[in-house]
Amino acid sequence: MKIRRILATAVAAAVTTPVVFLSAGTAVADTPKPSQKQTAGTADHEDDEVPTIGELEEAVETAQAKVDDLKDKRAKLKQDIADEKVDAAVQAEYDAAKKAYDEAKAATATAVEAVTAAEAELRKVTEDPASTEQQKSDAAKAVEDAVKKRDEATAAEKTAKERFDAADKARIDAHEALTREHTRLGEELETAEEELAQAKEDLEFWESIGEGCEEDSSLSFSLTGPDKIAAGGSGVFTLSLTNVSDRPLDDVQAWPGVAIFGTPDEDELDPEHPPALERATVEWSSKDVLEWTPLTDEFDTAEFGGIDKGHTSEVKLRVTVDGDAPLNQGVLHASAMYENDDLSCGISDKTVEAWFDVTGTDKGEPTPSEKPTSETESPSPEPSPSTATPTPAATTGTTGGNTTAQGGSSNTSVNGELAETGSGDAMPKLVAAAGAALVLGVGALFLSRRRKAGA
């Protein structure tokens, strides 16, 4: 039960699940309705439910019990191997076969000695001139009887040896099986210890969320940008955050993400690696970071720095769509977090989304809404509003609203509602659900990174 994977999947699900509904809207008229298979694929996300603290504590107890049990079994097995102890039935047969073989060998030796003695007596009688014919006949008969008993003893010994060999092999095999079992238990113990470590890490991580950062409404959002981006081209968005709390926020970060939705005739979405999330990249810049900085798994935040009470700060987000991306809809989404010097922190209880269409015209060229500021494409972000008179954001980031983005001139509707999609009342609900999952996912990832930095 890996919490980070579950949360990452929740983030993916938040932006990929609506695709089956969006594909049926009128915003992209050429997109056929999704197939049943595609709908079933998105439902797989429901399997990754976020556990409770109690469930995580129970998982740790279960994992610990498994580790303890395996250690006990392995220690006992090690002693059995040292004592050459095997299964009772195998050992009993070995003991009985060995006894019978030993007795058979002794009987053969006795029979051989009897033949030797009978042959010696026969020679003596034969060589004695005084011996009668009857004595000679009796001596010959004694040799014949002794040889017969010797042959019978030899045959019995051979049978006993075959039984003993089989019992001995079974015993050796049993010892080898114990050794293999000891090795297998060692591998199983190693896996169990890894599972225990993971369960403890998950519990500790989840407890840190309960004890540390919580959701609050200290930050208000605004996200504006183009309503169309050509496949192979780029579009620049502006993400503004306003500090609406009663104190300065010392370190504010945002987690932007982008998804380009596939068409219904594509392969079923993989819950853990949805292809919709691999069709575009995001870069950011600000007044302090002038060059476009790509968002990666290692560096996955756009840094706002500190924002004074009532002030607004912004970053530019450049979305570059893959040249082979499907001509469907895309969404840029973001959530934010802050951490103060006194170690207080908070996770935004809102997310913001800006939807756009992926077009097939002018592939490889920037869309008209992108405004590169130099030949090197290094942006010149506008001065941060945090140094000016505080200006409240036009939207609070509540999903499903019909707000106009702050300072925006595009037709893109912020907070997840597409302009004239024909999707009906279901769309705001879908986006609201997506936003909730995004808050959970990015918030937990933020806390994970925060804990590592603190360590």
GROMACS .gro file of C-alpha atoms in nm:
model
  455
    1MET     CA    1   0.000   0.000   0.000
    2LYS     CA    2   0.223   0.284  -0.118
    3ILE     CA    3   0.063   0.614  -0.020
    4ARG     CA    4   0.259   0.827  -0.264
    5ARG     CA    5   0.164   0.602  -0.555
    6ILE     CA    6  -0.202   0.616  -0.449
    7LEU     CA    7  -0.189   0.994  -0.426
    8ALA     CA    8  -0.007   1.027  -0.756
    9THR     CA    9  -0.273   0.806  -0.914
   10ALA     CA   10  -0.538   1.025  -0.755
   11VAL     CA   11  -0.384   1.328  -0.923
   12ALA     CA   12  -0.378   1.143  -1.256
   13ALA     CA   13  -0.735   1.028  -1.208
   14ALA     CA   14  -0.843   1.380  -1.127
   15VAL     CA   15  -0.749   1.507  -1.469
   16THR     CA   16  -0.802   1.193  -1.679
   17THR     CA   17  -1.138   1.073  -1.550
   18PRO     CA   18  -1.336   1.360  -1.711
   19VAL     CA   19  -1.199   1.273  -2.055
   20VAL     CA   20  -1.476   1.027  -2.133
   21PHE     CA   21  -1.730   1.298  -2.063
   22LEU     CA   22  -1.539   1.576  -2.236
   23SER     CA   23  -1.502   1.371  -2.550
   24ALA     CA   24  -1.878   1.363  -2.584
   25GLY     CA   25  -1.912   1.745  -2.565
   26THR     CA   26  -1.958   1.978  -2.858
   27ALA     CA   27  -1.630   2.165  -2.805
   28VAL     CA   28  -1.450   1.910  -3.027
   29ALA     CA   29  -1.709   1.812  -3.280
   30ASP     CA   30  -1.497   1.549  -3.456
   31THR     CA   31  -1.438   1.344  -3.142
   32PRO     CA   32  -1.659   1.032  -3.130
   33LYS     CA   33  -1.819   0.923  -2.807
   34PRO     CA   34  -1.599   0.709  -2.580
   35SER     CA   35  -1.627   0.335  -2.597
   36GLN     CA   36  -1.735   0.116  -2.306
   37LYS     CA   37  -1.382  -0.013  -2.277
   38GLN     CA   38  -1.245   0.335  -2.223
   39THR     CA   39  -1.503   0.412  -1.958
   40ALA     CA   40  -1.415   0.092  -1.775
   41GLY     CA   41  -1.049   0.188  -1.785
   42THR     CA   42  -1.103   0.511  -1.597
   43ALA     CA   43  -1.307   0.333  -1.331
   44ASP     CA   44  -0.995   0.142  -1.224
   45HIS     CA   45  -0.883   0.448  -1.028
   46GLU     CA   46  -1.151   0.370  -0.770
   47ASP     CA   47  -0.943   0.074  -0.649
   48ASP     CA   48  -0.679   0.310  -0.503
   49GLU     CA   49  -0.867   0.446  -0.205
   50VAL     CA   50  -0.675   0.655   0.045
   51PRO     CA   51  -0.653   0.457   0.373
   52THR     CA   52  -0.730   0.580   0.723
   53ILE     CA   53  -0.479   0.612   1.006
   54GLY     CA   54  -0.638   0.307   1.168
   55GLU     CA   55  -0.594   0.100   0.853
   56LEU     CA   56  -0.231   0.207   0.826
   57GLU     CA   57  -0.168   0.117   1.191
   58GLU     CA   58  -0.329  -0.222   1.130
   59ALA     CA   59  -0.108  -0.266   0.822
   60VAL     CA   60   0.202  -0.201   1.035
   61GLU     CA   61   0.087  -0.453   1.298
   62THR     CA   62   0.015  -0.714   1.031
   63ALA     CA   63   0.350  -0.658   0.862
   64GLN     CA   64   0.533  -0.675   1.196
   65ALA     CA   65   0.357  -0.999   1.288
   66LYS     CA   66   0.456  -1.147   0.952
   67VAL     CA   67   0.820  -1.049   1.002
   68ASP     CA   68   0.826  -1.194   1.356
   69ASP     CA   69   0.665  -1.519   1.238
   70LEU     CA   70   0.914  -1.559   0.954
   71LYS     CA   71   1.207  -1.492   1.186
   72ASP     CA   72   1.084  -1.759   1.428
   73LYS     CA   73   1.032  -2.013   1.149
   74ARG     CA   74   1.374  -1.943   1.003
   75ALA     CA   75   1.552  -1.973   1.341
   76LYS     CA   76   1.382  -2.307   1.412
   77LEU     CA   77   1.467  -2.432   1.065
   78LYS     CA   78   1.830  -2.332   1.109
   79GLN     CA   79   1.848  -2.540   1.427
   80ASP     CA   80   1.681  -2.836   1.253
   81ILE     CA   81   1.943  -2.819   0.980
   82ALA     CA   82   2.222  -2.810   1.238
   83ASP     CA   83   2.070  -3.110   1.418
   84GLU     CA   84   2.013  -3.290   1.086
   85LYS     CA   85   1.650  -3.313   1.183
   86VAL     CA   86   1.404  -3.402   0.911
   87ASP     CA   87   1.041  -3.509   0.885
   88ALA     CA   88   0.956  -3.777   1.145
   89ALA     CA   89   0.833  -4.028   0.886
   90VAL     CA   90   1.144  -3.983   0.673
   91GLN     CA   91   1.367  -4.020   0.976
   92ALA     CA   92   1.177  -4.328   1.098
   93GLU     CA   93   1.213  -4.501   0.762
   94TYR     CA   94   1.582  -4.411   0.750
   95ASP     CA   95   1.638  -4.556   1.096
   96ALA     CA   96   1.445  -4.877   1.016
   97ALA     CA   97   1.618  -4.922   0.681
   98LYS     CA   98   1.960  -4.865   0.834
   99LYS     CA   99   1.892  -5.121   1.108
  100ALA     CA  100   1.770  -5.377   0.855
  101TYR     CA  101   2.070  -5.318   0.634
  102ASP     CA  102   2.311  -5.349   0.924
  103GLU     CA  103   2.143  -5.676   1.030
  104ALA     CA  104   2.152  -5.806   0.673
  105LYS     CA  105   2.520  -5.727   0.643
  106ALA     CA  106   2.587  -5.907   0.972
  107ALA     CA  107   2.384  -6.207   0.856
  108THR     CA  108   2.578  -6.219   0.530
  109ALA     CA  109   2.906  -6.207   0.719
  110THR     CA  110   2.792  -6.492   0.944
  111ALA     CA  111   2.681  -6.695   0.641
  112VAL     CA  112   3.014  -6.637   0.469
  113GLU     CA  113   3.198  -6.756   0.782
  114ALA     CA  114   2.973  -7.067   0.792
  115VAL     CA  115   3.062  -7.149   0.432
  116THR     CA  116   3.430  -7.108   0.509
  117ALA     CA  117   3.403  -7.339   0.811
  118ALA     CA  118   3.199  -7.601   0.618
  119GLU     CA  119   3.450  -7.598   0.334
  120ALA     CA  120   3.737  -7.643   0.581
  121GLU     CA  121   3.557  -7.938   0.744
  122LEU     CA  122   3.495  -8.097   0.405
  123ARG     CA  123   3.865  -8.075   0.318
  124LYS     CA  124   3.958  -8.228   0.651
  125VAL     CA  125   3.718  -8.519   0.611
  126THR     CA  126   3.821  -8.574   0.251
  127GLU     CA  127   4.191  -8.580   0.338
  128ASP     CA  128   4.143  -8.816   0.637
  129PRO     CA  129   4.184  -9.178   0.520
  130ALA     CA  130   3.982  -9.295   0.818
  131SER     CA  131   3.673  -9.092   0.716
  132THR     CA  132   3.376  -9.289   0.603
  133GLU     CA  133   3.172  -9.215   0.293
  134GLN     CA  134   2.886  -9.104   0.516
  135GLN     CA  135   3.112  -8.850   0.687
  136LYS     CA  136   3.229  -8.722   0.353
  137SER     CA  137   2.868  -8.696   0.228
  138ASP     CA  138   2.759  -8.511   0.543
  139ALA     CA  139   3.049  -8.266   0.513
  140ALA     CA  140   2.964  -8.195   0.148
  141LYS     CA  141   2.597  -8.145   0.241
  142ALA     CA  142   2.702  -7.900   0.515
  143VAL     CA  143   2.897  -7.693   0.259
  144GLU     CA  144   2.600  -7.697   0.024
  145ASP     CA  145   2.364  -7.577   0.300
  146ALA     CA  146   2.608  -7.307   0.411
  147VAL     CA  147   2.645  -7.175   0.056
  148LYS     CA  148   2.267  -7.166   0.017
  149LYS     CA  149   2.228  -6.966   0.338
  150ARG     CA  150   2.512  -6.735   0.230
  151ASP     CA  151   2.337  -6.667  -0.105
  152GLU     CA  152   2.008  -6.602   0.073
  153ALA     CA  153   2.183  -6.363   0.314
  154THR     CA  154   2.355  -6.186   0.026
  155ALA     CA  155   2.020  -6.141  -0.154
  156ALA     CA  156   1.859  -6.012   0.168
  157GLU     CA  157   2.150  -5.774   0.216
  158LYS     CA  158   2.106  -5.645  -0.141
  159THR     CA  159   1.736  -5.583  -0.077
  160ALA     CA  160   1.813  -5.414   0.253
  161LYS     CA  161   2.075  -5.196   0.084
  162GLU     CA  162   1.829  -5.084  -0.180
  163ARG     CA  163   1.581  -4.989   0.092
  164PHE     CA  164   1.853  -4.810   0.287
  165ASP     CA  165   1.976  -4.623  -0.020
  166ALA     CA  166   1.624  -4.503  -0.090
  167ALA     CA  167   1.574  -4.397   0.272
  168ASP     CA  168   1.913  -4.228   0.277
  169LYS     CA  169   1.833  -4.038  -0.044
  170ALA     CA  170   1.497  -3.933   0.100
  171ARG     CA  171   1.674  -3.807   0.408
  172ILE     CA  172   1.931  -3.617   0.203
  173ASP     CA  173   1.653  -3.471  -0.011
  174ALA     CA  174   1.472  -3.370   0.305
  175HIS     CA  175   1.783  -3.191   0.431
  176GLU     CA  176   1.824  -3.015   0.098
  177ALA     CA  177   1.457  -2.920   0.113
  178LEU     CA  178   1.519  -2.770   0.456
  179THR     CA  179   1.809  -2.571   0.317
  180ARG     CA  180   1.599  -2.449   0.025
  181GLU     CA  181   1.316  -2.361   0.263
  182HIS     CA  182   1.564  -2.171   0.479
  183THR     CA  183   1.674  -1.975   0.174
  184ARG     CA  184   1.315  -1.916   0.065
  185LEU     CA  185   1.219  -1.796   0.410
  186GLY     CA  186   1.515  -1.561   0.399
  187GLU     CA  187   1.392  -1.409   0.074
  188GLU     CA  188   1.038  -1.393   0.209
  189LEU     CA  189   1.166  -1.231   0.527
  190GLU     CA  190   1.354  -0.971   0.324
  191THR     CA  191   1.035  -0.888   0.133
  192ALA     CA  192   0.834  -0.880   0.455
  193GLU     CA  193   1.085  -0.643   0.613
  194GLU     CA  194   1.060  -0.416   0.311
  195GLU     CA  195   0.681  -0.426   0.340
  196LEU     CA  196   0.708  -0.345   0.710
  197ALA     CA  197   0.939  -0.054   0.638
  198GLN     CA  198   0.697   0.070   0.373
  199ALA     CA  199   0.400   0.034   0.607
  200LYS     CA  200   0.583   0.227   0.880
  201GLU     CA  201   0.683   0.493   0.630
  202ASP     CA  202   0.324   0.523   0.506
  203LEU     CA  203   0.195   0.553   0.861
  204GLU     CA  204   0.459   0.807   0.959
  205PHE     CA  205   0.394   1.005   0.641
  206TRP     CA  206   0.018   1.006   0.691
  207GLU     CA  207   0.055   1.097   1.060
  208SER     CA  208   0.275   1.388   0.957
  209ILE     CA  209  -0.009   1.521   0.746
  210GLY     CA  210  -0.247   1.505   1.037
  211GLU     CA  211   0.005   1.664   1.272
  212GLY     CA  212   0.149   1.914   1.027
  213CYS     CA  213   0.009   2.100   0.731
  214GLU     CA  214  -0.364   2.126   0.686
  215GLU     CA  215  -0.585   2.263   0.415
  216ASP     CA  216  -0.672   2.629   0.445
  217SER     CA  217  -0.781   2.922   0.229
  218SER     CA  218  -0.476   3.147   0.272
  219LEU     CA  219  -0.419   3.163  -0.105
  220SER     CA  220  -0.650   3.282  -0.379
  221PHE     CA  221  -0.588   3.177  -0.739
  222SER     CA  222  -0.604   3.322  -1.085
  223LEU     CA  223  -0.500   3.132  -1.398
  224THR     CA  224  -0.526   3.289  -1.742
  225GLY     CA  225  -0.400   3.191  -2.083
  226PRO     CA  226  -0.485   3.088  -2.438
  227ASP     CA  227  -0.793   2.889  -2.525
  228LYS     CA  228  -0.612   2.709  -2.810
  229ILE     CA  229  -0.266   2.560  -2.854
  230ALA     CA  230  -0.150   2.400  -3.178
  231ALA     CA  231  -0.008   2.049  -3.156
  232GLY     CA  232   0.367   2.098  -3.159
  233GLY     CA  233   0.335   2.454  -3.035
  234SER     CA  234   0.327   2.636  -2.703
  235GLY     CA  235   0.103   2.867  -2.504
  236VAL     CA  236   0.190   3.091  -2.208
  237PHE     CA  237  -0.036   3.108  -1.903
  238THR     CA  238  -0.019   3.333  -1.599
  239LEU     CA  239  -0.072   3.182  -1.255
  240SER     CA  240  -0.137   3.445  -0.988
  241LEU     CA  241  -0.155   3.376  -0.616
  242THR     CA  242  -0.290   3.629  -0.369
  243ASN     CA  243  -0.220   3.606   0.003
  244VAL     CA  244  -0.563   3.656   0.160
  245SER     CA  245  -0.449   3.544   0.507
  246ASP     CA  246  -0.375   3.772   0.802
  247ARG     CA  247   0.003   3.728   0.789
  248PRO     CA  248   0.291   3.713   0.539
  249LEU     CA  249   0.360   3.375   0.379
  250ASP     CA  250   0.734   3.311   0.369
  251ASP     CA  251   0.767   3.041   0.105
  252VAL     CA  252   0.490   2.972  -0.147
  253GLN     CA  253   0.509   2.698  -0.407
  254ALA     CA  254   0.269   2.579  -0.675
  255TRP     CA  255   0.231   2.239  -0.835
  256PRO     CA  256   0.125   2.289  -1.196
  257GLY     CA  257   0.034   1.997  -1.418
  258VAL     CA  258  -0.100   1.953  -1.768
  259ALA     CA  259  -0.300   1.683  -1.944
  260ILE     CA  260  -0.387   1.640  -2.310
  261PHE     CA  261  -0.678   1.403  -2.335
  262GLY     CA  262  -0.670   1.112  -2.576
  263THR     CA  263  -0.940   1.025  -2.822
  264PRO     CA  264  -1.183   0.739  -2.756
  265ASP     CA  265  -1.026   0.516  -3.021
  266GLU     CA  266  -0.693   0.509  -2.835
  267ASP     CA  267  -0.590   0.234  -2.600
  268GLU     CA  268  -0.758   0.207  -2.263
  269LEU     CA  269  -0.609   0.443  -2.006
  270ASP     CA  270  -0.364   0.288  -1.762
  271PRO     CA  271  -0.460   0.401  -1.410
  272GLU     CA  272  -0.097   0.436  -1.301
  273HIS     CA  273   0.050   0.569  -1.625
  274PRO     CA  274  -0.229   0.746  -1.811
  275PRO     CA  275  -0.107   0.841  -2.159
  276ALA     CA  276  -0.304   1.164  -2.134
  277LEU     CA  277  -0.037   1.297  -1.898
  278GLU     CA  278   0.248   1.240  -2.142
  279ARG     CA  279   0.140   1.469  -2.425
  280ALA     CA  280   0.270   1.804  -2.303
  281THR     CA  281   0.536   1.967  -2.085
  282VAL     CA  282   0.526   2.267  -1.853
  283GLU     CA  283   0.797   2.527  -1.788
  284TRP     CA  284   0.782   2.823  -1.552
  285SER     CA  285   0.947   3.158  -1.503
  286SER     CA  286   0.908   3.454  -1.271
  287LYS     CA  287   1.054   3.795  -1.195
  288ASP     CA  288   1.332   3.619  -1.002
  289VAL     CA  289   1.380   3.323  -1.239
  290LEU     CA  290   1.389   3.474  -1.587
  291GLU     CA  291   1.471   3.165  -1.789
  292TRP     CA  292   1.212   2.899  -1.865
  293THR     CA  293   1.256   2.625  -1.604
  294PRO     CA  294   1.110   2.281  -1.685
  295LEU     CA  295   0.903   2.098  -1.428
  296THR     CA  296   1.043   1.750  -1.365
  297ASP     CA  297   0.991   1.468  -1.116
  298GLU     CA  298   1.284   1.602  -0.915
  299PHE     CA  299   1.201   1.973  -0.947
  300ASP     CA  300   0.824   1.974  -0.964
  301THR     CA  301   0.727   2.315  -0.825
  302ALA     CA  302   0.702   2.671  -0.946
  303GLU     CA  303   0.852   2.894  -0.679
  304PHE     CA  304   0.671   3.212  -0.577
  305GLY     CA  305   0.890   3.296  -0.280
  306GLY     CA  306   0.735   3.505  -0.005
  307ILE     CA  307   0.403   3.688  -0.050
  308ASP     CA  308   0.308   3.965   0.189
  309LYS     CA  309  -0.033   3.987   0.343
  310GLY     CA  310  -0.285   4.106   0.084
  311HIS     CA  311  -0.030   4.102  -0.199
  312THR     CA  312  -0.026   3.904  -0.523
  313SER     CA  313   0.260   3.724  -0.695
  314GLU     CA  314   0.265   3.545  -1.026
  315VAL     CA  315   0.460   3.305  -1.245
  316LYS     CA  316   0.440   3.236  -1.614
  317LEU     CA  317   0.366   2.880  -1.724
  318ARG     CA  318   0.458   2.774  -2.076
  319VAL     CA  319   0.273   2.466  -2.197
  320THR     CA  320   0.428   2.290  -2.497
  321VAL     CA  321   0.207   2.032  -2.662
  322ASP     CA  322   0.360   1.729  -2.832
  323GLY     CA  323   0.343   1.735  -3.209
  324ASP     CA  324   0.158   1.403  -3.218
  325ALA     CA  325  -0.088   1.494  -2.945
  326PRO     CA  326  -0.454   1.414  -3.026
  327LEU     CA  327  -0.669   1.703  -3.139
  328ASN     CA  328  -0.881   1.706  -2.831
  329GLN     CA  329  -0.897   1.909  -2.513
  330GLY     CA  330  -0.627   1.984  -2.262
  331VAL     CA  331  -0.616   2.126  -1.913
  332LEU     CA  332  -0.354   2.310  -1.713
  333HIS     CA  333  -0.417   2.275  -1.341
  334ALA     CA  334  -0.242   2.394  -1.027
  335SER     CA  335  -0.260   2.383  -0.652
  336ALA     CA  336  -0.038   2.562  -0.403
  337MET     CA  337   0.122   2.529  -0.062
  338TYR     CA  338   0.315   2.752   0.174
  339GLU     CA  339   0.564   2.708   0.453
  340ASN     CA  340   0.667   2.975   0.699
  341ASP     CA  341   0.991   3.030   0.885
  342ASP     CA  342   0.821   2.924   1.208
  343LEU     CA  343   0.750   2.585   1.040
  344SER     CA  344   0.379   2.650   1.011
  345CYS     CA  345   0.243   2.550   0.674
  346GLY     CA  346  -0.073   2.504   0.475
  347ILE     CA  347  -0.213   2.334   0.170
  348SER     CA  348  -0.448   2.520  -0.054
  349ASP     CA  349  -0.803   2.393  -0.027
  350LYS     CA  350  -0.864   2.495  -0.387
  351THR     CA  351  -0.730   2.407  -0.728
  352VAL     CA  352  -0.755   2.604  -1.046
  353GLU     CA  353  -0.784   2.474  -1.402
  354ALA     CA  354  -0.762   2.638  -1.741
  355TRP     CA  355  -0.895   2.440  -2.034
  356PHE     CA  356  -0.781   2.473  -2.394
  357ASP     CA  357  -0.829   2.303  -2.729
  358VAL     CA  358  -0.543   2.132  -2.911
  359THR     CA  359  -0.565   2.237  -3.274
  360GLY     CA  360  -0.408   2.094  -3.584
  361THR     CA  361  -0.310   2.419  -3.751
  362ASP     CA  362   0.038   2.568  -3.764
  363LYS     CA  363   0.196   2.258  -3.611
  364GLY     CA  364   0.532   2.330  -3.459
  365GLU     CA  365   0.468   2.705  -3.436
  366PRO     CA  366   0.369   2.897  -3.125
  367THR     CA  367   0.002   2.977  -3.094
  368PRO     CA  368  -0.096   3.342  -3.139
  369SER     CA  369  -0.153   3.372  -2.765
  370GLU     CA  370   0.208   3.284  -2.681
  371LYS     CA  371   0.423   3.594  -2.643
  372PRO     CA  372   0.795   3.509  -2.648
  373THR     CA  373   0.986   3.812  -2.532
  374SER     CA  374   1.320   3.752  -2.698
  375GLU     CA  375   1.494   3.547  -2.962
  376THR     CA  376   1.613   3.309  -2.694
  377GLU     CA  377   1.256   3.267  -2.574
  378SER     CA  378   1.358   3.376  -2.223
  379PRO     CA  379   1.049   3.542  -2.081
  380SER     CA  380   1.040   3.881  -1.922
  381PRO     CA  381   0.774   3.831  -1.658
  382GLU     CA  382   0.582   4.132  -1.546
  383PRO     CA  383   0.684   4.282  -1.210
  384SER     CA  384   0.529   4.097  -0.923
  385PRO     CA  385   0.210   4.259  -0.798
  386SER     CA  386   0.334   4.181  -0.448
  387THR     CA  387   0.529   4.509  -0.458
  388ALA     CA  388   0.228   4.712  -0.559
  389THR     CA  389  -0.102   4.791  -0.399
  390PRO     CA  390  -0.276   4.468  -0.307
  391THR     CA  391  -0.522   4.359  -0.570
  392PRO     CA  392  -0.765   4.081  -0.485
  393ALA     CA  393  -0.775   3.798  -0.736
  394ALA     CA  394  -1.079   3.779  -0.957
  395THR     CA  395  -1.126   3.414  -0.866
  396THR     CA  396  -1.081   3.226  -0.545
  397GLY     CA  397  -1.000   2.908  -0.730
  398THR     CA  398  -1.325   2.737  -0.642
  399THR     CA  399  -1.379   2.466  -0.899
  400GLY     CA  400  -1.688   2.472  -1.107
  401GLY     CA  401  -1.734   2.849  -1.100
  402ASN     CA  402  -1.805   3.084  -1.390
  403THR     CA  403  -1.550   3.349  -1.302
  404THR     CA  404  -1.337   3.571  -1.523
  405ALA     CA  405  -0.965   3.528  -1.463
  406GLN     CA  406  -0.771   3.822  -1.323
  407GLY     CA  407  -0.609   4.029  -1.595
  408GLY     CA  408  -0.712   3.775  -1.856
  409SER     CA  409  -0.820   3.854  -2.207
  410SER     CA  410  -0.863   3.501  -2.333
  411ASN     CA  411  -1.186   3.311  -2.370
  412THR     CA  412  -1.067   3.030  -2.147
  413SER     CA  413  -1.292   2.974  -1.850
  414VAL     CA  414  -1.094   2.929  -1.528
  415ASN     CA  415  -1.188   2.666  -1.271
  416GLY     CA  416  -1.261   2.393  -1.516
  417GLU     CA  417  -1.568   2.505  -1.708
  418LEU     CA  418  -1.516   2.502  -2.085
  419ALA     CA  419  -1.669   2.778  -2.288
  420GLU     CA  420  -1.973   2.645  -2.477
  421THR     CA  421  -1.882   2.279  -2.453
  422GLY     CA  422  -2.238   2.163  -2.430
  423SER     CA  423  -2.139   1.934  -2.147
  424GLY     CA  424  -2.425   2.050  -1.929
  425ASP     CA  425  -2.447   2.057  -1.550
  426ALA     CA  426  -2.224   1.752  -1.509
  427MET     CA  427  -1.904   1.938  -1.598
  428PRO     CA  428  -1.874   2.159  -1.286
  429LYS     CA  429  -1.928   1.852  -1.067
  430LEU     CA  430  -1.662   1.656  -1.253
  431VAL     CA  431  -1.410   1.935  -1.225
  432ALA     CA  432  -1.491   1.985  -0.858
  433ALA     CA  433  -1.421   1.617  -0.794
  434ALA     CA  434  -1.099   1.644  -0.992
  435GLY     CA  435  -0.995   1.946  -0.788
  436ALA     CA  436  -1.051   1.764  -0.461
  437ALA     CA  437  -0.827   1.478  -0.572
  438LEU     CA  438  -0.563   1.723  -0.690
  439VAL     CA  439  -0.558   1.901  -0.355
  440LEU     CA  440  -0.510   1.569  -0.177
  441GLY     CA  441  -0.244   1.443  -0.413
  442VAL     CA  442  -0.024   1.749  -0.452
  443GLY     CA  443  -0.062   1.837  -0.086
  444ALA     CA  444   0.065   1.501   0.024
  445LEU     CA  445   0.352   1.515  -0.224
  446PHE     CA  446   0.441   1.859  -0.093
  447LEU     CA  447   0.449   1.728   0.262
  448SER     CA  448   0.661   1.434   0.155
  449ARG     CA  449   0.921   1.666   0.008
  450ARG     CA  450   0.899   1.897   0.308
  451ARG     CA  451   0.966   1.609   0.546
  452LYS     CA  452   1.268   1.498   0.347
  453ALA     CA  453   1.406   1.852   0.346
  454GLY     CA  454   1.352   1.877   0.722
  455ALA     CA  455   1.535   1.550   0.777
   0.00000   0.00000   0.00000
